[in-house]
Short mmCIF file of C-alpha atoms in Angstrom, two decimals:
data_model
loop_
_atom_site.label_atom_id
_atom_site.label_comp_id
_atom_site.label_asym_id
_atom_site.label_seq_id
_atom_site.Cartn_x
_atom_site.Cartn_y
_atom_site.Cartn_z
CA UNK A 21 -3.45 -2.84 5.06
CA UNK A 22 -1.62 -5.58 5.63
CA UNK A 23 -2.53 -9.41 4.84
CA UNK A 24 -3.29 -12.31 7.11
CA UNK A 25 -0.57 -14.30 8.46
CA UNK A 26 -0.80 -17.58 10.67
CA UNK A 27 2.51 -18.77 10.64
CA UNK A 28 3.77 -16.12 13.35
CA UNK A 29 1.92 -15.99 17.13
CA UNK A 30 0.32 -18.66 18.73
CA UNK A 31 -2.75 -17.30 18.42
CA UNK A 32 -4.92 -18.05 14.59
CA UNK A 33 -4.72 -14.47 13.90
CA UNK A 34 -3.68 -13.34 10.89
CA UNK A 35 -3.26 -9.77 9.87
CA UNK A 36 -4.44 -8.17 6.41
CA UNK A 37 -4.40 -5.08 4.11
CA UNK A 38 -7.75 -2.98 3.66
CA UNK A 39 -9.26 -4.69 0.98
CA UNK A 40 -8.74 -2.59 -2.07
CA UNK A 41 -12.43 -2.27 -3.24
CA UNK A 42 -14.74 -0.95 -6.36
CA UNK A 43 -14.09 -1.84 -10.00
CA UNK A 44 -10.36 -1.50 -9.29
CA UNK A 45 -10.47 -4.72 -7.58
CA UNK A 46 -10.87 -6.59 -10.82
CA UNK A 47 -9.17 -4.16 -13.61
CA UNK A 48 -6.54 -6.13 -16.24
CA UNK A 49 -3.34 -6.03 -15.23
CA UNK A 50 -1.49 -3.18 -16.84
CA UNK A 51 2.16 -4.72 -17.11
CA UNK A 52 3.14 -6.27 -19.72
CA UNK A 53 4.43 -9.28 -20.43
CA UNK A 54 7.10 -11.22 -21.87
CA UNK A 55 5.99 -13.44 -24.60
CA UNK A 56 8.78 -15.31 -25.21
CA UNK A 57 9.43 -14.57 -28.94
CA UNK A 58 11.96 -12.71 -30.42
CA UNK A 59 11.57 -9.00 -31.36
CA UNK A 60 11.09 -8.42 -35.33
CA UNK A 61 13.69 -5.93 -36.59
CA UNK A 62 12.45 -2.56 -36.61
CA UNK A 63 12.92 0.00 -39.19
CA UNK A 64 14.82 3.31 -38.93
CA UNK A 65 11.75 5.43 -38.97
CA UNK A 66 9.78 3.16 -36.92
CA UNK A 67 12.77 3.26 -34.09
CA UNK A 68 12.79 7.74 -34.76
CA UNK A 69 9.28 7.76 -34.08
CA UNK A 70 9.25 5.33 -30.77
CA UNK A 71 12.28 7.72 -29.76
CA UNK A 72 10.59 10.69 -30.57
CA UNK A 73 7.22 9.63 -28.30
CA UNK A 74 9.81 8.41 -25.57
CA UNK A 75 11.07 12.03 -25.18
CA UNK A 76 7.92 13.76 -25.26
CA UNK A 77 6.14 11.59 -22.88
CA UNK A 78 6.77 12.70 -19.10
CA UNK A 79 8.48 9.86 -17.06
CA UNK A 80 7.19 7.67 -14.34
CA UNK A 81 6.48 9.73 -10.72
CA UNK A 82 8.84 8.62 -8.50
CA UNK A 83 8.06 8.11 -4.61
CA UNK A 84 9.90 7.89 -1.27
CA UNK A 85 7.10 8.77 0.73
CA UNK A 86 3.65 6.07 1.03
CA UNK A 87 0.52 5.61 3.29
CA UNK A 88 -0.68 1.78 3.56
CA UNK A 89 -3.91 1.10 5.35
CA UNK A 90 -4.57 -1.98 7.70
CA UNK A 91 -8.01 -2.88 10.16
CA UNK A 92 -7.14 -2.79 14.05
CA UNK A 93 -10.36 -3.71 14.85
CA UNK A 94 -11.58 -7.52 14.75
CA UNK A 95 -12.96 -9.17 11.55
CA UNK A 96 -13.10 -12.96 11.03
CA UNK A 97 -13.05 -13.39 7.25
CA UNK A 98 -12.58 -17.71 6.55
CA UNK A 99 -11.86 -18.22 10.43
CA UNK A 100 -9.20 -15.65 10.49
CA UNK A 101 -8.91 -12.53 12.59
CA UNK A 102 -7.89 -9.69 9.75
CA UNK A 103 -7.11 -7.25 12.93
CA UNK A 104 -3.53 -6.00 12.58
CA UNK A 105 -2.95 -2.13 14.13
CA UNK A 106 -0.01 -0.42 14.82
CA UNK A 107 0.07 -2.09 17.94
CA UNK A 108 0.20 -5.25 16.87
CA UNK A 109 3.49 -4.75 14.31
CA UNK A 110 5.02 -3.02 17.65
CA UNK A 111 4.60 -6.18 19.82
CA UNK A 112 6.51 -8.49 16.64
CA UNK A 113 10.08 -9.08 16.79
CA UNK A 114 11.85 -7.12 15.70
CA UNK A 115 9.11 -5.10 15.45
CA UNK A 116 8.75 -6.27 11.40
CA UNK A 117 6.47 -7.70 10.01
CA UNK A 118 5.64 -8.59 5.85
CA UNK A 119 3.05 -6.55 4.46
CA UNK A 120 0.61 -9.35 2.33
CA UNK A 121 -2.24 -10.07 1.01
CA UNK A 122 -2.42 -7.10 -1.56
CA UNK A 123 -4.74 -8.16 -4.58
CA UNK A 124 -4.82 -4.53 -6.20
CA UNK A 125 -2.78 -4.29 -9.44
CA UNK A 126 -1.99 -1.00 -8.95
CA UNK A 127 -1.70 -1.43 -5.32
CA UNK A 128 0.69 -4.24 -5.70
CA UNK A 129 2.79 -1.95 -8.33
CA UNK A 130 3.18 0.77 -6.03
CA UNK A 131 4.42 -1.52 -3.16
CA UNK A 132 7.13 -2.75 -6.09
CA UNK A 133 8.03 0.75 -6.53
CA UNK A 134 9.19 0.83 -2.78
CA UNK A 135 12.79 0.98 -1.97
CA UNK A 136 14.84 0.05 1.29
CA UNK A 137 14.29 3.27 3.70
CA UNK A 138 11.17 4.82 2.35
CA UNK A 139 9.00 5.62 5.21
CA UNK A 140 5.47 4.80 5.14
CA UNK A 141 2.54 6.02 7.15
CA UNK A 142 0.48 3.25 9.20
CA UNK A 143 -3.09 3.86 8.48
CA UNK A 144 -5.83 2.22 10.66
CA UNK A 145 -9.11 1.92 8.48
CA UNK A 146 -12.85 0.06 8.66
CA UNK A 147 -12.47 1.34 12.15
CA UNK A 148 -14.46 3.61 14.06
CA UNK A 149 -12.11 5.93 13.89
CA UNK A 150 -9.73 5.58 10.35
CA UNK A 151 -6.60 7.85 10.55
CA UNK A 152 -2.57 8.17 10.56
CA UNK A 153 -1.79 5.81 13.59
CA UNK A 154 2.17 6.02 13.02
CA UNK A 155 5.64 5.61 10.72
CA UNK A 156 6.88 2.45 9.46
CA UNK A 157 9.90 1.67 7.27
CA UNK A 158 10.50 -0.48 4.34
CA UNK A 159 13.21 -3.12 5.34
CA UNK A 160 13.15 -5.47 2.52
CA UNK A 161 11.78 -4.73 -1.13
CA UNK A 162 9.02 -6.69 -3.19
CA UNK A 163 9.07 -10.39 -2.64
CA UNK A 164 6.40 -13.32 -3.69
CA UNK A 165 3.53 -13.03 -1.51
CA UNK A 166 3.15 -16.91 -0.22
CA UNK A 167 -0.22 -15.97 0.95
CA UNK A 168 -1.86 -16.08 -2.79
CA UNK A 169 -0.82 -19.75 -2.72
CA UNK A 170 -2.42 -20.57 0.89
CA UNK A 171 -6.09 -22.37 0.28
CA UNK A 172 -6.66 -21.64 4.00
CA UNK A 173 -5.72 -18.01 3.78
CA UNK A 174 -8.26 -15.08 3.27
CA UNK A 175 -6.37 -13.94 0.46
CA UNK A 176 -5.92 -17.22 -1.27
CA UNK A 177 -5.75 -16.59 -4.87
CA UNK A 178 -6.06 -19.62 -7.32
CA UNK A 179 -5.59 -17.78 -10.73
CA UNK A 180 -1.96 -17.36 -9.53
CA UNK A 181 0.57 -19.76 -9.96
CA UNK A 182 4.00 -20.19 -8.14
CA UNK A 183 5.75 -20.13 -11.87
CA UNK A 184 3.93 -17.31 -12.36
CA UNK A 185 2.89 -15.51 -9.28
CA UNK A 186 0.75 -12.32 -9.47
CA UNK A 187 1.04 -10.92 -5.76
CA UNK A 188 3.80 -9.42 -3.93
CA UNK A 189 4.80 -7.82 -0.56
CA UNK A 190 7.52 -6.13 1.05
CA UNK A 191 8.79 -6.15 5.04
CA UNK A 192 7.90 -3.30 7.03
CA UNK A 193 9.18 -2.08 10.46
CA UNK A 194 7.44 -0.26 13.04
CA UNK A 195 9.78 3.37 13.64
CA UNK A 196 6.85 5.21 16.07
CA UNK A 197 3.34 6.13 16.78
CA UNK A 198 2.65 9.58 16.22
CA UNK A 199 2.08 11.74 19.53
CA UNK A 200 -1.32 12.66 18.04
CA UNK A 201 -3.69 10.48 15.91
CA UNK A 202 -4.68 11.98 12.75
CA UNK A 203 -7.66 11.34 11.75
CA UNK A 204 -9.67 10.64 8.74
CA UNK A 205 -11.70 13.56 9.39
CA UNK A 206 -9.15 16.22 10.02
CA UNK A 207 -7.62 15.28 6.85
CA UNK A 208 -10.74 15.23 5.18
CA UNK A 209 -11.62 18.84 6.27
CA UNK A 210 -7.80 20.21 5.23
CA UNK A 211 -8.18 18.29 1.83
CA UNK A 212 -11.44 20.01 0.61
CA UNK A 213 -10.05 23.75 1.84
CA UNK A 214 -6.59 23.05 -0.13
CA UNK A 215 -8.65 21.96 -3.13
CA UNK A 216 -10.37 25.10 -2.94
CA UNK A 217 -7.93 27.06 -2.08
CA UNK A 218 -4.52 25.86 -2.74
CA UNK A 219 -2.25 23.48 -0.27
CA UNK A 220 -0.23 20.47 -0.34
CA UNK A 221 -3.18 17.88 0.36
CA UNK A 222 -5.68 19.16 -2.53
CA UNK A 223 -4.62 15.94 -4.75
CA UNK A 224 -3.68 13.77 -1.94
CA UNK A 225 -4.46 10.17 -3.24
CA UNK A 226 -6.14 9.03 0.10
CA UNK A 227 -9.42 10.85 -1.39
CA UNK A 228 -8.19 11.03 -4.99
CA UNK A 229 -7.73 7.40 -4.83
CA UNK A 230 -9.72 6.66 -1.64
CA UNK A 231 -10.00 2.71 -2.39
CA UNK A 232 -6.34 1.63 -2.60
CA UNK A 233 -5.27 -0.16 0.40
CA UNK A 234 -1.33 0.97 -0.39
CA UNK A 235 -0.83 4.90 -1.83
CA UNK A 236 2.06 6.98 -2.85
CA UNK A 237 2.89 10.58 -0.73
CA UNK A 238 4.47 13.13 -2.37
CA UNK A 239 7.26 14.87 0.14
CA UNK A 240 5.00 17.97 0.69
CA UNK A 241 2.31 15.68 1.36
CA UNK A 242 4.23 13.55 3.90
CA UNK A 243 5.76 16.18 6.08
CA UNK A 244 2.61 18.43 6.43
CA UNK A 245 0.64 15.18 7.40
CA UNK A 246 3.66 14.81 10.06
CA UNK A 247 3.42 18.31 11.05
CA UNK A 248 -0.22 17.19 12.22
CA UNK A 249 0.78 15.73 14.88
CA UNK A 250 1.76 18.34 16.99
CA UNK A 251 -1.70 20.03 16.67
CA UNK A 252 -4.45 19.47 18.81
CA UNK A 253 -7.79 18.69 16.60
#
């Protein structure tokens, strides 16, 4: 879901991503990086046998498609309201809002991997009644996450540092909500017969990798989740 923000509204609201919960919460980061020495010269069959791996290892997934969960139900976590629905990006101008407070590696890494244009699903969970709300757009790519810095903020992170920030988020924009909620349950049900049987949701990452607040969609995925919409539960 998306993180808490005071600076916009009068009101000390702030909006924030599903906490991304379990042992993921607190797993290494798997990036690497830059030490700042130089590379030692590598040999000829060292480089052939990097090469080699390089081709027979299968490249990164790549997604256009992603489902990010956020609470639009009240909870006051540090004296801040963490509600934030679809409703709620509607009523913003512009109807755009910046999607913080992810502290998920992995999370965080998939909302890197998000490109201008990629539509995103707006998924209302710790609710009474969790489900596919409506469609959001990406409008501007990974930025530094100004929450993490923010003593005040629910998401205040004090391991990160501005010369070396951990967190990110991108802008979203609200595109629609979706003439019929999906819910949790319906999804649930279609999940476990495709996993049986065959179908586009059996490794859908919303129960393959139920506690990630921000999750890639493949295209199948996306557009038979869309076609839900015009069914009647």
């Amino acid at each position: 879901m998306p993180p808490k923000k005071r600076a916009r509204g009068a009101k000390n609201t702030t909006k924030t991503v599903q906490a991304d919960s379990g042992s993921e919460d607190n797993t290494p980061e798997t990036a690497t990086r830059s030490t700042g020495k130089r590379k030692t010269a590598q040999s000829a069959k060292s480089k052939g046998k990097e090469a080699s791996k390089a081709k027979d290892s299968p490249s990164k997934a790549s997604y256009s498609h992603w489902l990010m969960k956020s609470e639009p139900e009240s909870r006051i976590e540090k004296g801040i309201d963490m509600k934030f629905g679809i409703e709620d990006l509607k009523a913003l101008p512009d109807q755009t809002d910046c999607w913080d407070g992810v502290r998920n590696y992995q999370a965080r890494n998939f909302m890197r991997d998000m490109k201008v244009g990629h539509q995103a699903f707006f998924y209302h969970s710790n609710c009474k009644e969790p489900g596919v709300a409506g469609l959001m757009k990406i409008v501007k790519e990974a930025y530094v996450d100004h929450t993490q810095f923010d003593k005040k903020d629910a998401h205040y992170d004090a391991s990160s540092k501005p010369d070396n920030p951990k967190w990110s988020m991108v802008d979203v924009q609200y595109e629609r909500t979706l003439t019929h909620f999906v819910s949790l349950a319906e999804l649930k049900k279609l999940h476990l017969q495709h996993k049986a049987k065959g179908g586009p949701l059996k490794d859908m990452a919303l129960f393959t990798r139920a506690r990630l607040s921000v999750q890639p969609l493949t295209e199948e995925e996306f557009n038979f989740v869309l076609s839900m919409e015009d069914e009647e539960p």
